[in-house]
Amino acid sequence: MAQVVIAMALGVAVGFAFPGFAADLKIIGDLFLALVKAGVAPLVFFTVVMGMASAGDPKKASRLGLVALIYFEVVSTAALLIGLVAANLFGVGKGAGDLASGADVSQAPPAGEGEARTRWAPAAARCSWP
């Protein structure tokens, strides 16, 4: 755990100290994420297969599958609702279309000024906190 925290701190420090070099290292992070994504599907598949095989009794296995399906649906729905509420509450993505279309961002304050959640957005795209 400590190694991960130290590596994250070093990554942030290198990113701030040498932004060009950090951008060149992006490929390493992309490769790591691709490897993790490639390993997740087989891991989940084999975990489910082993769980079904170890159940022995088909009735027990089908009951386990039904419980797993219900659990998946409930947790996925809860995660979706939490994400939607958080996105609407904090205004995630407001003004991003203007930035992507090349709108004038000269009114945006420099980094470190303004509210942390809207410092990237043009002044016209900012929403006031309720």
XYZ file of C-alpha atoms in Angstrom:
130
model
C 0.000 0.000 0.000
C 2.780 2.417 0.882
C 4.521 1.713 -2.427
C 1.399 2.687 -4.359
C 1.037 5.963 -2.465
C 4.728 6.755 -2.959
C 4.484 5.962 -6.687
C 1.421 8.208 -7.020
C 3.200 11.060 -5.222
C 6.264 10.639 -7.437
C 4.056 10.625 -10.530
C 2.386 13.872 -9.501
C 5.771 15.448 -8.690
C 7.251 14.438 -12.062
C 4.111 15.714 -13.806
C 4.437 19.133 -12.200
C 8.233 19.388 -12.469
C 8.623 18.016 -16.015
C 5.281 18.220 -17.861
C 6.787 17.366 -21.261
C 8.509 14.268 -19.940
C 5.362 13.230 -18.091
C 3.359 13.503 -21.309
C 5.905 11.237 -23.020
C 5.348 8.652 -20.260
C 1.609 8.522 -20.971
C 2.123 5.481 -23.182
C 3.273 3.474 -20.154
C 0.073 4.295 -18.278
C -2.033 3.483 -21.325
C -0.305 0.116 -21.715
C -0.830 -0.668 -18.041
C -4.538 0.134 -18.259
C -4.877 -1.987 -21.399
C -3.241 -4.919 -19.600
C -5.553 -4.521 -16.610
C -8.612 -4.368 -18.885
C -7.427 -7.457 -20.756
C -7.076 -9.376 -17.501
C -10.382 -8.430 -15.883
C -12.735 -10.313 -18.247
C -10.979 -13.704 -17.955
C -10.659 -13.256 -14.200
C -14.386 -12.622 -13.778
C -15.289 -15.436 -16.186
C -13.118 -18.037 -14.472
C -14.272 -16.921 -11.026
C -17.897 -17.450 -12.035
C -17.103 -20.807 -13.675
C -15.222 -22.032 -10.616
C -18.040 -20.890 -8.361
C -20.607 -22.726 -10.457
C -18.442 -25.855 -10.657
C -17.815 -25.913 -6.922
C -21.527 -25.610 -6.167
C -22.030 -29.222 -7.256
C -25.832 -29.385 -7.131
C -27.478 -27.752 -10.191
C -30.298 -26.341 -8.056
C -27.766 -24.750 -5.746
C -25.854 -23.374 -8.743
C -28.983 -21.883 -10.316
C -29.969 -20.297 -7.005
C -26.454 -18.865 -6.706
C -26.704 -17.521 -10.262
C -30.051 -15.886 -9.532
C -28.723 -14.261 -6.360
C -25.644 -13.033 -8.255
C -27.823 -11.586 -11.032
C -30.074 -9.774 -8.555
C -27.046 -8.465 -6.648
C -25.460 -7.245 -9.904
C -28.623 -5.437 -10.964
C -29.174 -3.772 -7.574
C -25.563 -2.635 -7.172
C -25.337 -1.432 -10.793
C -28.543 0.561 -10.429
C -27.341 2.098 -7.161
C -23.999 3.053 -8.742
C -25.782 4.590 -11.714
C -28.090 6.620 -9.472
C -25.209 7.842 -7.309
C -23.281 8.862 -10.435
C -26.247 10.707 -11.916
C -26.973 12.561 -8.668
C -23.303 13.521 -8.245
C -23.019 14.677 -11.869
C -26.130 16.836 -11.608
C -25.196 18.168 -8.180
C -21.657 19.210 -9.124
C -22.389 20.195 -12.740
C -19.872 17.805 -14.253
C -19.211 18.544 -17.924
C -20.946 21.908 -18.126
C -19.153 24.019 -20.697
C -17.079 21.128 -22.002
C -18.810 21.341 -25.376
C -17.767 24.984 -25.662
C -14.156 24.070 -24.970
C -14.191 21.259 -27.507
C -15.667 23.501 -30.195
C -12.904 26.084 -29.816
C -14.888 28.713 -27.929
C -13.106 31.711 -26.453
C -11.545 30.598 -23.177
C -9.609 33.809 -22.560
C -12.016 34.688 -19.733
C -11.182 31.511 -17.850
C -9.092 32.215 -14.751
C -5.587 30.762 -14.578
C -5.135 27.498 -12.705
C -5.291 27.991 -8.971
C -7.906 30.734 -9.056
C -11.652 30.391 -8.824
C -13.560 27.389 -7.636
C -11.721 24.093 -8.012
C -14.665 22.420 -9.714
C -15.031 25.088 -12.427
C -11.566 26.546 -12.923
C -11.341 24.998 -16.390
C -14.623 26.395 -17.678
C -15.152 29.718 -19.426
C -16.864 32.333 -17.283
C -20.051 32.145 -19.369
C -20.322 28.386 -18.795
C -19.953 28.494 -15.012
C -22.991 27.862 -12.894
C -23.436 29.406 -9.501
C -23.633 27.101 -6.518
C -27.235 26.771 -5.316
